[in-house]
Short mmCIF file of C-alpha atoms and ligand atoms in Angstrom, two decimals:
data_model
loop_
_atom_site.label_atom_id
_atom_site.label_comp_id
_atom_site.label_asym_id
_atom_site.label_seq_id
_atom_site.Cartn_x
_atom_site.Cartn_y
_atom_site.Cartn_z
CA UNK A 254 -36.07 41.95 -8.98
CA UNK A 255 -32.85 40.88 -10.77
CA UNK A 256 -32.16 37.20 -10.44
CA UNK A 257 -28.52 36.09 -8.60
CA UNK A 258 -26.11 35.25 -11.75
CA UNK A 259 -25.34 31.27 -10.90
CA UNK A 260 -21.72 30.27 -11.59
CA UNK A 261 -21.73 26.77 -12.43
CA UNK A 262 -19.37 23.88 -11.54
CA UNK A 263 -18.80 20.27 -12.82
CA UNK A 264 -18.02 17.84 -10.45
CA UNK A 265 -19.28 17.51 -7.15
CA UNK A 266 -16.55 16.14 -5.49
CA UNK A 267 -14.47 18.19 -2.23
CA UNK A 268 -13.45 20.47 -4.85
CA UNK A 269 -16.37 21.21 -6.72
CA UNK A 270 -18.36 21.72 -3.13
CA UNK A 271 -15.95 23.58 -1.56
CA UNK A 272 -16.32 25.86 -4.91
CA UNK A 273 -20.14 25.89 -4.40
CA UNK A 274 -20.16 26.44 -0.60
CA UNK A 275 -17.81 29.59 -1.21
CA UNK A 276 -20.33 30.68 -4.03
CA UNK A 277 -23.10 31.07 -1.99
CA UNK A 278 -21.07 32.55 1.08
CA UNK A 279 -20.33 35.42 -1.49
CA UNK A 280 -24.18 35.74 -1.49
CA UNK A 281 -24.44 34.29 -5.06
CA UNK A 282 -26.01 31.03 -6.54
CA UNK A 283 -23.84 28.07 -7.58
CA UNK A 284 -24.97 25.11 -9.81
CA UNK A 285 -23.44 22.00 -9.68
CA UNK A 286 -23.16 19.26 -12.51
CA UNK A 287 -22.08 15.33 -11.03
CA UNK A 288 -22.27 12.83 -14.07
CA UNK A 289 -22.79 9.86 -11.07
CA UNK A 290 -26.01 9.62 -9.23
CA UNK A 291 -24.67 10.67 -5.89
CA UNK A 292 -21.53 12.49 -4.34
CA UNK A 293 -18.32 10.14 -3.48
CA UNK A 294 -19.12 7.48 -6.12
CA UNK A 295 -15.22 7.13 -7.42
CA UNK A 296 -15.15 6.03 -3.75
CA UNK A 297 -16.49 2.95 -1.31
CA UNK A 298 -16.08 3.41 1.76
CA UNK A 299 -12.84 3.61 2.15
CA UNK A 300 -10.74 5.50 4.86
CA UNK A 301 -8.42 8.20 3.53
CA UNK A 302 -6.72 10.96 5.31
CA UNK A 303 -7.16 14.15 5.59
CA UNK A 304 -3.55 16.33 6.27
CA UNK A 305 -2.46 17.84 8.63
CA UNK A 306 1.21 18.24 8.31
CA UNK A 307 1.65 20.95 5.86
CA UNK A 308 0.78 24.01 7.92
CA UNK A 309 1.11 24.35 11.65
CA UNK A 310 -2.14 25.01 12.00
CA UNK A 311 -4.61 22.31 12.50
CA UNK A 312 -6.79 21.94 9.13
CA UNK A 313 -10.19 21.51 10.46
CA UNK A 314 -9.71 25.45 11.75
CA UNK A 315 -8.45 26.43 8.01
CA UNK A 316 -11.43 24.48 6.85
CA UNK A 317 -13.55 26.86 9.11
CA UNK A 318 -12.12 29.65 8.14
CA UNK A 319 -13.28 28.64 4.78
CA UNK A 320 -16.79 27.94 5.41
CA UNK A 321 -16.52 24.47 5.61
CA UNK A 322 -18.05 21.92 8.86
CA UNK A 323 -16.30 19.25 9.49
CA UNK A 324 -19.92 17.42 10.05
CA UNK A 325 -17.68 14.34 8.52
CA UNK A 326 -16.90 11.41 10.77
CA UNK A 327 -12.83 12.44 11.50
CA UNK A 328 -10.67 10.48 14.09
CA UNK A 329 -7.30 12.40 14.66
CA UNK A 330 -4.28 10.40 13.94
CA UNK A 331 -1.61 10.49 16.51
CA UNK A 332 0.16 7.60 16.38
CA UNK A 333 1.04 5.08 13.77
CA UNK A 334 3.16 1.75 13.38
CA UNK A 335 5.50 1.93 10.14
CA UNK A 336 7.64 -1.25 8.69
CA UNK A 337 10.57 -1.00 6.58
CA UNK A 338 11.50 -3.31 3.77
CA UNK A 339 12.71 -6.20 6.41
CA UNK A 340 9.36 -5.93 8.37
CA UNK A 341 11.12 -3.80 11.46
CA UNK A 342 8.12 -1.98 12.83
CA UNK A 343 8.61 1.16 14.40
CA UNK A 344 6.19 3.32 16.18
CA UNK A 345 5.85 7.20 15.15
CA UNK A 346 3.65 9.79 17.78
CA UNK A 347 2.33 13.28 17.07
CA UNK A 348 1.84 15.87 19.47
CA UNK A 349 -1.36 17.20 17.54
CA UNK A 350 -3.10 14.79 15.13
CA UNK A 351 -0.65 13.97 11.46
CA UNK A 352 -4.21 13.64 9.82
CA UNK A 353 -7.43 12.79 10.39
CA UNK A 354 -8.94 9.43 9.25
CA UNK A 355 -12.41 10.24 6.77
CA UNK A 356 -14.01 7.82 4.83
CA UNK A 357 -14.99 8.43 1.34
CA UNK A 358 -18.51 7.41 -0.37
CA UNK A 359 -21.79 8.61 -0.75
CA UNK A 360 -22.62 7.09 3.02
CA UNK A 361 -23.84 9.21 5.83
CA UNK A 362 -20.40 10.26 7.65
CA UNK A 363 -18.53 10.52 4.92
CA UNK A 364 -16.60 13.46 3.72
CA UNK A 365 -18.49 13.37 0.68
CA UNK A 366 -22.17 13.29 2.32
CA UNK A 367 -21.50 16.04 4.72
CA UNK A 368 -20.17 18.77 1.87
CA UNK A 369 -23.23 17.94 -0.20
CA UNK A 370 -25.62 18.11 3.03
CA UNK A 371 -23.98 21.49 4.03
CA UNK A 372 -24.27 22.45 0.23
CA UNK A 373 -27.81 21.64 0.06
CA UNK A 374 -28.50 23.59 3.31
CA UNK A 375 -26.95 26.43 1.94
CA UNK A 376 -29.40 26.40 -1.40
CA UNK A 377 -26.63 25.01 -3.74
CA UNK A 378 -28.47 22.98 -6.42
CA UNK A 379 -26.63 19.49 -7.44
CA UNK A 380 -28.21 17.69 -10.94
CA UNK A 381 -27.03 14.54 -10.44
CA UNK A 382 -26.43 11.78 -13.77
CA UNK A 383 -26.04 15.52 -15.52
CA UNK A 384 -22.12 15.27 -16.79
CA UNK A 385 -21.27 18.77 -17.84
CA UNK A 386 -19.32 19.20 -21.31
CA UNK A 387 -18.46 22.70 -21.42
CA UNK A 388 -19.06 25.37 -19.52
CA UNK A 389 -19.92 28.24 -22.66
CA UNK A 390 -20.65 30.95 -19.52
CA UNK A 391 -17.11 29.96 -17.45
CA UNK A 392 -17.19 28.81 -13.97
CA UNK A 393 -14.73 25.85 -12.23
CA UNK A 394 -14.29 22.13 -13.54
CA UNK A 395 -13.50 19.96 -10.96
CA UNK A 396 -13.70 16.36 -12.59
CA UNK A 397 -11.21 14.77 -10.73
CA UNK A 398 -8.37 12.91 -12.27
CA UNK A 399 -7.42 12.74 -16.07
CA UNK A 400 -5.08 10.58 -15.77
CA UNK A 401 -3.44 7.81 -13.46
CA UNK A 402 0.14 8.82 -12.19
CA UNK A 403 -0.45 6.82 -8.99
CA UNK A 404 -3.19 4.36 -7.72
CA UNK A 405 -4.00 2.58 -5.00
CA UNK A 406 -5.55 -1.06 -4.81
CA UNK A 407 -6.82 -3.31 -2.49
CA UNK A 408 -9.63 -4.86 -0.26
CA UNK A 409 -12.43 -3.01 2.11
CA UNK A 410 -13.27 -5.38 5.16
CA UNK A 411 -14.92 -5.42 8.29
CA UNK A 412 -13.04 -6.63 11.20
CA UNK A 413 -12.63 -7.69 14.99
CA UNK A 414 -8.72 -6.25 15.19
CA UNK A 415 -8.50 -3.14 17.24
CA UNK A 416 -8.28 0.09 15.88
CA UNK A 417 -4.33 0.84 14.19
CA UNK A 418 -3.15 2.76 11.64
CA UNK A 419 -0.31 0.91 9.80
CA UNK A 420 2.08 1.51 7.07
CA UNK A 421 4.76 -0.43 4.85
CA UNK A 422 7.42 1.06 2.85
CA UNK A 423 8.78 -1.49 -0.06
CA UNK A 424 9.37 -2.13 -3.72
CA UNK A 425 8.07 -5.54 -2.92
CA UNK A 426 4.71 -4.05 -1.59
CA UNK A 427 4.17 -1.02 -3.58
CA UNK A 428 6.82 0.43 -6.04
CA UNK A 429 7.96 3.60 -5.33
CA UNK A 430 4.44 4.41 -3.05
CA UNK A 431 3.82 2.41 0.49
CA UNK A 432 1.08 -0.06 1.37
CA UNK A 433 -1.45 0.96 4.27
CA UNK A 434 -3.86 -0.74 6.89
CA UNK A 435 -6.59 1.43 8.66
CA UNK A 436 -8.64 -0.06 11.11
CA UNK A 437 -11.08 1.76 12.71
CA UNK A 438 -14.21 0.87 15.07
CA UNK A 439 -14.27 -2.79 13.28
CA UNK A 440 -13.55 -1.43 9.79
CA UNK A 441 -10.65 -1.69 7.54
CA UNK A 442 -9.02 -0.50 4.23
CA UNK A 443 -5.98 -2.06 2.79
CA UNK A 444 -4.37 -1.07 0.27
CA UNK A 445 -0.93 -0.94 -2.12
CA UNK A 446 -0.23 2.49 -3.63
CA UNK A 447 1.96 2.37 -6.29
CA UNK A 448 3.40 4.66 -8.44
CA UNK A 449 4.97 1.91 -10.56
CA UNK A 450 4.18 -1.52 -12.21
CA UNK A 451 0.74 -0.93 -12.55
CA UNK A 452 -0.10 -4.31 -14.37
CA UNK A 453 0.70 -6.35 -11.54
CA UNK A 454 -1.14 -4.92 -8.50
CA UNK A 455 -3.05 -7.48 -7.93
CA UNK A 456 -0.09 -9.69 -6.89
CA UNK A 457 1.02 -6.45 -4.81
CA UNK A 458 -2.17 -6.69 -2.85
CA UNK A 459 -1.74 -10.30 -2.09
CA UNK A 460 1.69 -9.54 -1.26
CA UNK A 461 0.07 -6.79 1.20
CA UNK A 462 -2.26 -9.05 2.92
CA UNK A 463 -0.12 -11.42 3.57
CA UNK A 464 2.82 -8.84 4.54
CA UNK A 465 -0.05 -7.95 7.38
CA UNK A 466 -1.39 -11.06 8.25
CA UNK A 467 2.32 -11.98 9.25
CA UNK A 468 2.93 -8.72 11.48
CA UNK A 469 -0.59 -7.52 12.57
CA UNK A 470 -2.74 -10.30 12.32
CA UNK A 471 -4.61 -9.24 9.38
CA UNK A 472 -8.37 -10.43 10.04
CA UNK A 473 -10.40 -9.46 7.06
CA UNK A 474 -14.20 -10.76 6.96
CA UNK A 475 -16.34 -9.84 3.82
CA UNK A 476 -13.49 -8.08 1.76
CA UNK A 477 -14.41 -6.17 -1.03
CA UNK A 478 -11.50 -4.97 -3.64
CA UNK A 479 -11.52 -1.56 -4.54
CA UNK A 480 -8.94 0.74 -6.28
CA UNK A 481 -8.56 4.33 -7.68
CA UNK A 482 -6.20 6.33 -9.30
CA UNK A 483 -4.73 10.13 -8.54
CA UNK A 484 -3.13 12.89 -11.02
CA UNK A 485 -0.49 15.47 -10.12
CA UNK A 486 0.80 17.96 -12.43
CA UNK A 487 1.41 21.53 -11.64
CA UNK A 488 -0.06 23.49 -14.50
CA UNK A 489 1.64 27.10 -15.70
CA UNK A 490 -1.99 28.38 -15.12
CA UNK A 491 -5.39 26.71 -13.92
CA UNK A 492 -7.18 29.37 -15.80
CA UNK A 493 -8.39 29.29 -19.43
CA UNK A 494 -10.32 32.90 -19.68
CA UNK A 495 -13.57 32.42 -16.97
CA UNK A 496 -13.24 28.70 -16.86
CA UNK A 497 -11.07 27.80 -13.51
CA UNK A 498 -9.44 24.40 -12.77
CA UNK A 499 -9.87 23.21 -9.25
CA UNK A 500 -8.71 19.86 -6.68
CA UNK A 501 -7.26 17.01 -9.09
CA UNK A 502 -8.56 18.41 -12.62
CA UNK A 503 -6.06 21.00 -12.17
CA UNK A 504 -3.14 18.63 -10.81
CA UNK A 505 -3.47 19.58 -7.12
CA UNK A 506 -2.11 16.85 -5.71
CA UNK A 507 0.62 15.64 -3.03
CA UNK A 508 3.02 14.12 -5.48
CA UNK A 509 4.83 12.93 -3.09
CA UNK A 510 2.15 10.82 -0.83
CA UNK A 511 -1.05 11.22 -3.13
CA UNK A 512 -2.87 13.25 -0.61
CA UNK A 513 -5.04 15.53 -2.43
CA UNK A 514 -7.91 16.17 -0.50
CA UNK A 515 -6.78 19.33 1.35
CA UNK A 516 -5.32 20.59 -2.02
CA UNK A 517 -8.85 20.07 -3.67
CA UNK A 518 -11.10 21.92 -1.02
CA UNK A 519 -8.70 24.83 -0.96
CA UNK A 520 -8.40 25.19 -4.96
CA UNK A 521 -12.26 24.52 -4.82
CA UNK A 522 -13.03 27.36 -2.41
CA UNK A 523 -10.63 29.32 -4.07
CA UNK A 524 -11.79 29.81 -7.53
CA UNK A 525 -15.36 29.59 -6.31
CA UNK A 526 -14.55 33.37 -4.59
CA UNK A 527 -12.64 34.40 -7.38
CA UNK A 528 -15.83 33.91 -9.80
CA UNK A 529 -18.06 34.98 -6.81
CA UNK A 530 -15.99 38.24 -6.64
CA UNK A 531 -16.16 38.89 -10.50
CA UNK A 532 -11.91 38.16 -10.73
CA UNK A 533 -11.24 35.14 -12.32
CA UNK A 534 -7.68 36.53 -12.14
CA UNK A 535 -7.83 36.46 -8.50
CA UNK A 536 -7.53 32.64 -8.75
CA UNK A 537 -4.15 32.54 -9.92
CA UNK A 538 -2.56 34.71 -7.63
CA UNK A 539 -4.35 32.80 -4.96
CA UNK A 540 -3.29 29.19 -5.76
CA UNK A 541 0.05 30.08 -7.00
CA UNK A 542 0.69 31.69 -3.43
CA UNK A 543 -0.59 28.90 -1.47
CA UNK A 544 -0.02 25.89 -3.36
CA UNK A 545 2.41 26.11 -5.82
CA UNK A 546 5.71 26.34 -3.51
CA UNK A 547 4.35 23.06 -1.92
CA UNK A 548 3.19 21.08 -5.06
CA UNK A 549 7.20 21.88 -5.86
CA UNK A 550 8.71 20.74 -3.03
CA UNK A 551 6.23 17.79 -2.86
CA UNK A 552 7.65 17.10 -6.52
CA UNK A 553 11.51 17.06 -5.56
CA UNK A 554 10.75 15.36 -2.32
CA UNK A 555 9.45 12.59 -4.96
CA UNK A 556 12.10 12.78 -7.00
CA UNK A 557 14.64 11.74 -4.48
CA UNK A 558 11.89 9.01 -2.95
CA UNK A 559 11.92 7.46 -6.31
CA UNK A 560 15.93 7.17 -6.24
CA UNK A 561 16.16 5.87 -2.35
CA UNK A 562 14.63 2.19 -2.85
CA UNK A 563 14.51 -0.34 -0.09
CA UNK A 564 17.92 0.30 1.04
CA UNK A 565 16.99 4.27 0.94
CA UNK A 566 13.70 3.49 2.53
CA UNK A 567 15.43 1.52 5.41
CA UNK A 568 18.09 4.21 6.10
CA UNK A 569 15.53 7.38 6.07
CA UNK A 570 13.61 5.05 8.90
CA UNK A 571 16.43 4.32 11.03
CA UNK A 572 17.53 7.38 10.94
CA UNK A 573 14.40 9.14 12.20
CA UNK A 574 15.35 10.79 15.52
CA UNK A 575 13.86 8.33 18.44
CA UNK A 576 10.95 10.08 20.39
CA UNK A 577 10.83 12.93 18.02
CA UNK A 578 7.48 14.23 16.92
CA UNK A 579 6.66 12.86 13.75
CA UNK A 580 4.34 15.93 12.57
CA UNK A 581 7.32 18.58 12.52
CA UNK A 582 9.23 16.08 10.88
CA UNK A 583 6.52 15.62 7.80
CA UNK A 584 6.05 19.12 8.23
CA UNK A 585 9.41 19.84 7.87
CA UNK A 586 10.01 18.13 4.37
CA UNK A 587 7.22 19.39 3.19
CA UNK A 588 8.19 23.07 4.21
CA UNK A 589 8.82 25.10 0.58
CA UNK A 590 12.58 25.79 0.52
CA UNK A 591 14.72 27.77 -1.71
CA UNK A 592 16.56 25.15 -2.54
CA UNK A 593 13.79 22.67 -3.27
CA UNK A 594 12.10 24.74 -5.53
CA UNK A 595 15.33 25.47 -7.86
CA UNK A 596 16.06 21.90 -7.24
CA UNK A 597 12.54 21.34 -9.03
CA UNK A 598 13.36 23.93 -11.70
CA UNK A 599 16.27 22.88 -12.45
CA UNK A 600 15.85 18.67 -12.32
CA UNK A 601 13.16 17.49 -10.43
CA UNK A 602 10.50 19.53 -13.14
CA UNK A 603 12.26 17.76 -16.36
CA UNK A 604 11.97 14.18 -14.22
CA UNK A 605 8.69 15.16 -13.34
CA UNK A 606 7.20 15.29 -16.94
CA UNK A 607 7.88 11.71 -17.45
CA UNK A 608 6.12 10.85 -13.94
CA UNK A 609 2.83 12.59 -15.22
CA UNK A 610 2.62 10.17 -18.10
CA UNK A 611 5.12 7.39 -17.36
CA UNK A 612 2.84 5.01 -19.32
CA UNK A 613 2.76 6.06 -22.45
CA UNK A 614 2.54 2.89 -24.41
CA UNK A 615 0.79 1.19 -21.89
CA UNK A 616 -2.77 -0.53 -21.72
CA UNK A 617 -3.38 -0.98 -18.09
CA UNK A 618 -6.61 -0.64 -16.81
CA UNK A 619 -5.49 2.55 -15.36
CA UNK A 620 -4.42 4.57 -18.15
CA UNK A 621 -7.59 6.31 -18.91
CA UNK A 622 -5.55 8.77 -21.13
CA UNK A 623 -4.64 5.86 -23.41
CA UNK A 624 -8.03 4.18 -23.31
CA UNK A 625 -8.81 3.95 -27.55
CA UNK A 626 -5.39 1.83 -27.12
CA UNK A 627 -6.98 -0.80 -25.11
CA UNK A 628 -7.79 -4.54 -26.74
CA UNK A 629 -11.98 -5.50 -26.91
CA UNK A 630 -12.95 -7.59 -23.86
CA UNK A 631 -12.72 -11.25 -24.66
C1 FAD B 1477 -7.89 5.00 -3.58
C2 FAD B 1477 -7.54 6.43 -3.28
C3 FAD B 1477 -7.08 6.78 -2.02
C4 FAD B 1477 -6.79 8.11 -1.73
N1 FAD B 1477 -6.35 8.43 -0.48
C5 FAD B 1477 -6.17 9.73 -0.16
C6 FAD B 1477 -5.83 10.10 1.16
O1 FAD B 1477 -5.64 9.25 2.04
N2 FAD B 1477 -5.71 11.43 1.44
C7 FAD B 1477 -5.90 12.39 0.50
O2 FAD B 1477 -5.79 13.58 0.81
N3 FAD B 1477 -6.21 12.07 -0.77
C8 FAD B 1477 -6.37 10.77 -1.11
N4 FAD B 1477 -6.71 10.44 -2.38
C9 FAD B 1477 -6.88 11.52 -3.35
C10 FAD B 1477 -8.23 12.24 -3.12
O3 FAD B 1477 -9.26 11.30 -3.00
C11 FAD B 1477 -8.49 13.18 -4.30
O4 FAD B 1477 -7.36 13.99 -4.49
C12 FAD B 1477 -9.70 14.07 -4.07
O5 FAD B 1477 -10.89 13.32 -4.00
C13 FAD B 1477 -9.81 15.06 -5.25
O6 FAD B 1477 -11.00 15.78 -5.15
P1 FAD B 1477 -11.64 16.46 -6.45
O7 FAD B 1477 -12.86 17.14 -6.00
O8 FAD B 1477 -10.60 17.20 -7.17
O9 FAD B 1477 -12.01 15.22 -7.41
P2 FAD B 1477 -12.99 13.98 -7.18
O10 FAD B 1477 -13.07 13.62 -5.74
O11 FAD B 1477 -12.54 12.93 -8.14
O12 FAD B 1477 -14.39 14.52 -7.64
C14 FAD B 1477 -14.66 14.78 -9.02
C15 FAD B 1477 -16.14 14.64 -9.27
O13 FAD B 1477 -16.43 15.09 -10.59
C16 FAD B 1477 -17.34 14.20 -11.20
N5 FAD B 1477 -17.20 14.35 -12.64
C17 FAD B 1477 -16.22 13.89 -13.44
N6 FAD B 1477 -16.42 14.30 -14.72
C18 FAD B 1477 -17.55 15.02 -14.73
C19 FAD B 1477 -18.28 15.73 -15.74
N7 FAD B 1477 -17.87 15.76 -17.02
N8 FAD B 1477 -19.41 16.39 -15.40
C20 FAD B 1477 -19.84 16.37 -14.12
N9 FAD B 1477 -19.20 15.71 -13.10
C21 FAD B 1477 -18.06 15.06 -13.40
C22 FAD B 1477 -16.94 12.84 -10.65
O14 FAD B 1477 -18.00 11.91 -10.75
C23 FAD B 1477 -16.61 13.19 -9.19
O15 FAD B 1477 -17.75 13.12 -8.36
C24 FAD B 1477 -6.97 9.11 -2.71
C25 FAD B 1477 -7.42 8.76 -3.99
C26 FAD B 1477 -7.70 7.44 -4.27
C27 FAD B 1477 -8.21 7.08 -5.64
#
């Protein structure tokens, strides 16, 4: 009897399960490499959301068309409070959910535990504390990010507030990004995600919990800081001969918002059938179609979000229509449109280089890319 081939994937994050799970639905074998001991370990717990703006279909159904349960804990989100620079709150509603609230983490509920359960249950093996250096036979790397273009800090809590999803849009709270509370059955994740100033987030998070504490009532009991950083790039191709690129290794992220996890499970799942079907080729017709129109208009949408500061931020928030559905709205700007996409080509692409590695002479914590550069611990 001839043994399956196994394609093999490193990283066993949404992208490299989503790869796996699509493996074995082709009938083949898929081996994963994770260099941490579990699933969700760049992650703490913390709430994140999953989109649901960029198609008009609800996600969860495109995830099921994919082979992928949503056996994750996921609360729709239909209604949020936003504030602008002067602390004016104003309330946005959603006829279907904007996105649905996950956590991330290796805990039972979690995204991250339910794509490695289903992956198990579908004969996928995972070697854990086994980092993968090359892949000499091909298959997909999904490491996550190289490099930080964006991150977001801040505190993990439990809490007695009620459930509220809350966001902030200032330079003073998060350059160029927007600070966030999620509360949800008594627990919460704040955070400032900025795609500036790196050095001093920590005084942006203090600024953020006490931004909240003055208009929500911030009630934070055993608060744990936590922080991560995200990577967008669009690459010419994610494909270097049999080796495919998948979820945040490849760039596939949100530039606008940092929402990547969407972007990662469909890259995942996509090169995993590519391999499966013997095409790496495939894989770049496949992600080019459904991704690439969006990553550009994602990436002028940022460029013009980087020029609007409070002022801009205050104006675009007024000037939301009142009792308009705030889906079709995101949806909307996030729709590819001709003139977006030469708008990228022809300035928001040039700016755009820059953004990917604004920091080039910088030793933050968060520049991983320019980590020989960093002083000895004292
Ligand atoms: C704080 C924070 C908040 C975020 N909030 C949101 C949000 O609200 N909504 C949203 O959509 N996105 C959000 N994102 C982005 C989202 O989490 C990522 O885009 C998504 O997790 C990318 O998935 P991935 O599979 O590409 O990479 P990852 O989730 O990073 O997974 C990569 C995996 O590869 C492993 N790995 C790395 N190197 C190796 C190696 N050499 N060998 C083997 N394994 C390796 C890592 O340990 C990891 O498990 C957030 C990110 C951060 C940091």
């Amino acid at each position: 009897m001839n043994a399956k081939p196994v394609i093999e994937i490193s990283g066993a994050g949404p992208a490299g399960l989503a790869a796996a799970l699509a493996v074995t639905a082709a009938g083949q074998q898929a081996l994963v490499y994770e260099k941490r001991a579990d699933v969700g370990s760049r992650f703490h717990g913390d709430f994140q959301g999953l989109e649901n703006w960029t198609t008009k279909g609800d996600v969860l159904e495109e995830l099921a068309s994919m082979g992928i349960n949503a056996g994750f804990e996921h609360v729709p989100v239909r209604e949020f409070v936003c504030f602008d620079p002067d602390g004016i709150a104003q309330t946005f509603h959603s006829g279907q959910p904007l996105f649905y609230l996950v956590r991330r983490g290796g805990q039972p509920g979690s995204l991250d535990h339910a794509l490695k359960q289903q992956a198990l249950a579908e004969g996928v093996e995972i070697r854990f504390n086994t980092p993968a250096s090359n892949l000499p036979n091909g298959g997909v790397v999904t490491e996550g990010p190289r490099r930080a273009d964006a991150i977001a800090a801040g505190y993990l809590f439990d809490t007695d507030m009620a459930d509220g999803i809350y966001a902030a849009i200032s330079d003073e709270l998060a350059p160029k990004g927007y600070a966030y509370l999620l509360i949800n059955q008594g627990h919460g994740t704040l955070a400032s995600c900025l795609f500036n100033d790196f050095h001093n987030e920590r005084e942006y998070v203090e600024r953020c919990v006490a931004f909240f504490d003055k208009h929500v009532g911030l009630r934070m009991d055993n608060p744990h800081r936590f922080g991560g950083s995200g990577n967008f790039s669009l690459p010419k191709t994610a494909r270097k001969g049999n080796i495919l690129y998948a979820g945040e290794a490849a760039g596939f992220q949100d530039p606008l918002f940092g929402f990547g996890i969407r972007w990662a499970l469909l890259s995942g799942a996509a090169a995993g059938r590519a391999l499966a079907a013997g095409d790496p080729r495939q894989y770049e017709q496949v992600w080019k179609r459904r991704l690439r129109s969006y990553h550009q208009t994602a990436a002028t949408n940022r460029w013009f979000y980087d020029r609007l500061g409070n002022r801009g931020y205050r104006l675009t928030l007024q000037h939301f229509p009142k009792n308009g559905d705030v889906r079709n709205w995101v949806r909307h700007a996030y729709t590819p449109r001709l003139w977006k996409r030469a708008w990228y080509h022809l300035v928001a692409a040039r700016r755009y280089t820059p953004l990917l590695n604004p920091h080039e002479d910088c030793d933050c914590t968060w520049c991983r890319c320019n980590r020989h550069m960093k002083a000895p611990a004292t």
